[in-house]
PDB file of C-alpha atoms and ligand atoms in Angstrom:
ATOM      1  CA  MET V   1       5.989  58.514 -58.908  1.00  0.00           C
ATOM      2  CA  CYS V   2       2.745  57.239 -57.378  1.00  0.00           C
ATOM      3  CA  SER V   3       1.788  53.578 -57.408  1.00  0.00           C
ATOM      4  CA  ASN V   4      -1.810  52.354 -57.055  1.00  0.00           C
ATOM      5  CA  THR V   5      -0.786  48.904 -55.826  1.00  0.00           C
ATOM      6  CA  LEU V   6       0.051  47.948 -52.257  1.00  0.00           C
ATOM      7  CA  SER V   7       3.276  46.300 -51.337  1.00  0.00           C
ATOM      8  CA  LYS V   8       3.134  43.022 -49.383  1.00  0.00           C
ATOM      9  CA  ALA V   9       4.099  44.841 -46.178  1.00  0.00           C
ATOM     10  CA  GLU V  10       1.363  47.443 -46.678  1.00  0.00           C
ATOM     11  CA  LEU V  11      -1.179  44.697 -47.416  1.00  0.00           C
ATOM     12  CA  VAL V  12      -0.210  42.757 -44.264  1.00  0.00           C
ATOM     13  CA  THR V  13      -0.445  45.953 -42.211  1.00  0.00           C
ATOM     14  CA  ALA V  14      -3.865  46.798 -43.649  1.00  0.00           C
ATOM     15  CA  ILE V  15      -5.190  43.279 -42.997  1.00  0.00           C
ATOM     16  CA  SER V  16      -3.801  43.322 -39.444  1.00  0.00           C
ATOM     17  CA  LEU V  17      -5.390  46.690 -38.670  1.00  0.00           C
ATOM     18  CA  THR V  18      -8.725  45.568 -40.116  1.00  0.00           C
ATOM     19  CA  ALA V  19      -8.674  42.316 -38.115  1.00  0.00           C
ATOM     20  CA  GLY V  20      -7.742  44.216 -34.943  1.00  0.00           C
ATOM     21  CA  ALA V  21     -10.544  46.727 -35.450  1.00  0.00           C
ATOM     22  CA  ALA V  22     -13.005  43.886 -36.054  1.00  0.00           C
ATOM     23  CA  ALA V  23     -11.882  42.092 -32.872  1.00  0.00           C
ATOM     24  CA  VAL V  24     -12.267  45.272 -30.803  1.00  0.00           C
ATOM     25  CA  SER V  25     -15.716  45.865 -32.320  1.00  0.00           C
ATOM     26  CA  VAL V  26     -16.841  42.339 -31.400  1.00  0.00           C
ATOM     27  CA  LEU V  27     -15.596  42.759 -27.831  1.00  0.00           C
ATOM     28  CA  VAL V  28     -17.357  46.124 -27.450  1.00  0.00           C
ATOM     29  CA  TYR V  29     -20.572  44.674 -28.886  1.00  0.00           C
ATOM     30  CA  LYS V  30     -20.466  41.623 -26.593  1.00  0.00           C
ATOM     31  CA  THR V  31     -19.720  43.764 -23.554  1.00  0.00           C
ATOM     32  CA  PHE V  32     -22.378  46.416 -24.050  1.00  0.00           C
ATOM     33  CA  PHE V  33     -25.030  45.126 -26.446  1.00  0.00           C
ATOM     34  CA  SER V  34     -25.136  41.331 -26.313  1.00  0.00           C
ATOM     35  CA  THR V  35     -28.303  39.755 -24.942  1.00  0.00           C
ATOM     36  CA  ASN V  36     -26.721  36.346 -24.645  1.00  0.00           C
ATOM     37  CA  LYS V  37     -28.332  35.014 -21.454  1.00  0.00           C
ATOM     38  CA  SER V  38     -25.572  32.527 -20.766  1.00  0.00           C
ATOM     39  CA  SER V  39     -23.076  35.306 -20.064  1.00  0.00           C
ATOM     40  CA  LYS V  40     -25.204  36.625 -17.183  1.00  0.00           C
ATOM     41  CA  SER V  41     -25.104  35.087 -13.746  1.00  0.00           C
ATOM     42  CA  LYS V  42     -27.976  32.924 -12.585  1.00  0.00           C
ATOM     43  CA  VAL V  43     -29.984  33.460  -9.425  1.00  0.00           C
ATOM     44  CA  ASN V  44     -31.117  29.861  -9.128  1.00  0.00           C
ATOM     45  CA  LEU V  45     -28.017  27.719  -8.727  1.00  0.00           C
ATOM     46  CA  ASP V  46     -29.530  24.319  -7.925  1.00  0.00           C
ATOM     47  CA  LEU V  47     -33.260  24.315  -7.099  1.00  0.00           C
ATOM     48  CA  GLN V  48     -35.557  22.244  -9.339  1.00  0.00           C
ATOM     49  CA  LYS V  49     -33.317  22.720 -12.370  1.00  0.00           C
ATOM     50  CA  ASP V  50     -35.451  20.218 -14.333  1.00  0.00           C
ATOM     51  CA  ASN V  51     -38.404  22.658 -14.232  1.00  0.00           C
ATOM     52  CA  PRO V  52     -38.615  25.477 -16.806  1.00  0.00           C
ATOM     53  CA  LYS V  53     -39.894  27.803 -14.051  1.00  0.00           C
ATOM     54  CA  VAL V  54     -39.854  27.421 -10.264  1.00  0.00           C
ATOM     55  CA  VAL V  55     -43.189  28.545  -8.844  1.00  0.00           C
ATOM     56  CA  HIS V  56     -44.715  28.211  -5.381  1.00  0.00           C
ATOM     57  CA  ALA V  57     -48.266  29.216  -4.478  1.00  0.00           C
ATOM     58  CA  PHE V  58     -49.917  29.384  -1.069  1.00  0.00           C
ATOM     59  CA  ASP V  59     -53.402  30.265   0.010  1.00  0.00           C
ATOM     60  CA  ILE V  60     -53.443  33.312   2.267  1.00  0.00           C
ATOM     61  CA  GLU V  61     -55.695  31.507   4.691  1.00  0.00           C
ATOM     62  CA  ASP V  62     -52.984  28.868   5.204  1.00  0.00           C
ATOM     63  CA  LEU V  63     -50.132  31.272   6.032  1.00  0.00           C
ATOM     64  CA  GLY V  64     -50.820  31.421   9.736  1.00  0.00           C
ATOM     65  CA  ASP V  65     -49.553  34.361  11.798  1.00  0.00           C
ATOM     66  CA  LYS V  66     -46.139  34.633  10.120  1.00  0.00           C
ATOM     67  CA  ALA V  67     -44.396  33.259   7.031  1.00  0.00           C
ATOM     68  CA  VAL V  68     -40.755  33.896   6.085  1.00  0.00           C
ATOM     69  CA  TYR V  69     -39.842  33.339   2.433  1.00  0.00           C
ATOM     70  CA  CYS V  70     -36.389  33.075   0.911  1.00  0.00           C
ATOM     71  CA  ARG V  71     -35.340  35.649  -1.686  1.00  0.00           C
ATOM     72  CA  CYS V  72     -31.682  34.649  -1.997  1.00  0.00           C
ATOM     73  CA  TRP V  73     -32.369  31.200  -3.490  1.00  0.00           C
ATOM     74  CA  ARG V  74     -29.807  29.575  -1.178  1.00  0.00           C
ATOM     75  CA  SER V  75     -32.188  28.111   1.410  1.00  0.00           C
ATOM     76  CA  LYS V  76     -32.275  24.328   1.840  1.00  0.00           C
ATOM     77  CA  LYS V  77     -35.950  24.765   2.809  1.00  0.00           C
ATOM     78  CA  PHE V  78     -36.855  26.862  -0.254  1.00  0.00           C
ATOM     79  CA  PRO V  79     -39.227  28.643  -0.666  1.00  0.00           C
ATOM     80  CA  PHE V  80     -38.882  29.235   3.076  1.00  0.00           C
ATOM     81  CA  CYS V  81     -35.914  31.093   4.555  1.00  0.00           C
ATOM     82  CA  ASP V  82     -33.500  29.019   6.636  1.00  0.00           C
ATOM     83  CA  GLY V  83     -30.997  31.816   7.307  1.00  0.00           C
ATOM     84  CA  ALA V  84     -28.662  30.848   4.421  1.00  0.00           C
ATOM     85  CA  HIS V  85     -28.811  34.451   3.175  1.00  0.00           C
ATOM     86  CA  ALA V  86     -26.437  35.457   5.991  1.00  0.00           C
ATOM     87  CA  LYS V  87     -23.649  33.218   4.642  1.00  0.00           C
ATOM     88  CA  HIS V  88     -24.382  34.304   1.071  1.00  0.00           C
ATOM     89  CA  ASN V  89     -24.185  37.979   2.076  1.00  0.00           C
ATOM     90  CA  GLU V  90     -20.958  37.409   3.996  1.00  0.00           C
ATOM     91  CA  GLU V  91     -19.310  35.600   1.071  1.00  0.00           C
ATOM     92  CA  THR V  92     -20.468  37.928  -1.703  1.00  0.00           C
ATOM     93  CA  GLY V  93     -20.999  41.319  -0.090  1.00  0.00           C
ATOM     94  CA  ASP V  94     -24.644  41.109  -1.154  1.00  0.00           C
ATOM     95  CA  ASN V  95     -27.460  42.361   1.070  1.00  0.00           C
ATOM     96  CA  VAL V  96     -30.409  40.084   0.378  1.00  0.00           C
ATOM     97  CA  GLY V  97     -32.864  38.985   3.029  1.00  0.00           C
ATOM     98  CA  PRO V  98     -36.198  37.215   3.355  1.00  0.00           C
ATOM     99  CA  LEU V  99     -39.737  38.340   2.646  1.00  0.00           C
ATOM    100  CA  ILE V 100     -41.664  38.274   5.920  1.00  0.00           C
ATOM    101  CA  ILE V 101     -45.437  38.222   5.845  1.00  0.00           C
ATOM    102  CA  LYS V 102     -47.153  38.517   9.193  1.00  0.00           C
ATOM    103  CA  ARG V 103     -50.593  39.113  10.477  1.00  0.00           C
ATOM    104  CA  LYS V 104     -51.216  42.494  12.099  1.00  0.00           C
ATOM    105  CA  GLU V 105     -51.632  42.348  15.811  1.00  0.00           C
ATOM    106  CA  ALA V 106     -55.183  43.317  16.649  1.00  0.00           C
TER     107      ALA V 106
HETATM  108  S1  LIG U 201     -32.244  31.843   3.193  1.00  0.00           S
HETATM  109 FE1  LIG U 201     -32.712  32.988   1.434  1.00  0.00          FE
HETATM  110  S2  LIG U 201     -33.492  34.823   2.238  1.00  0.00           S
HETATM  111 FE2  LIG U 201     -33.035  33.688   3.979  1.00  0.00          FE
END
């Protein structure tokens, strides 16, 4: 004899499997497809956090013979490099360094 109704145990099993599949789907989606910016790490940890965008501009004529700019965002003299990238690299295994702009020797 075949019954078209589910027993309580079958219903609980079906609901559990459906909920489990939904939870796995959400985790896969969040891991691979989510664009939620808050789940990604930030480069700027503490510089000018009240500004929507940190921007520095210099006139080329004012650079002098050499200028060394921070690219790790850890310098206390930002936007200039103060060597803080060395500690950052040591602690994280990263390999960032400064941008050096210098005048060609004539
Ligand atoms: S301190 Fe940031 S690149 Fe040197």
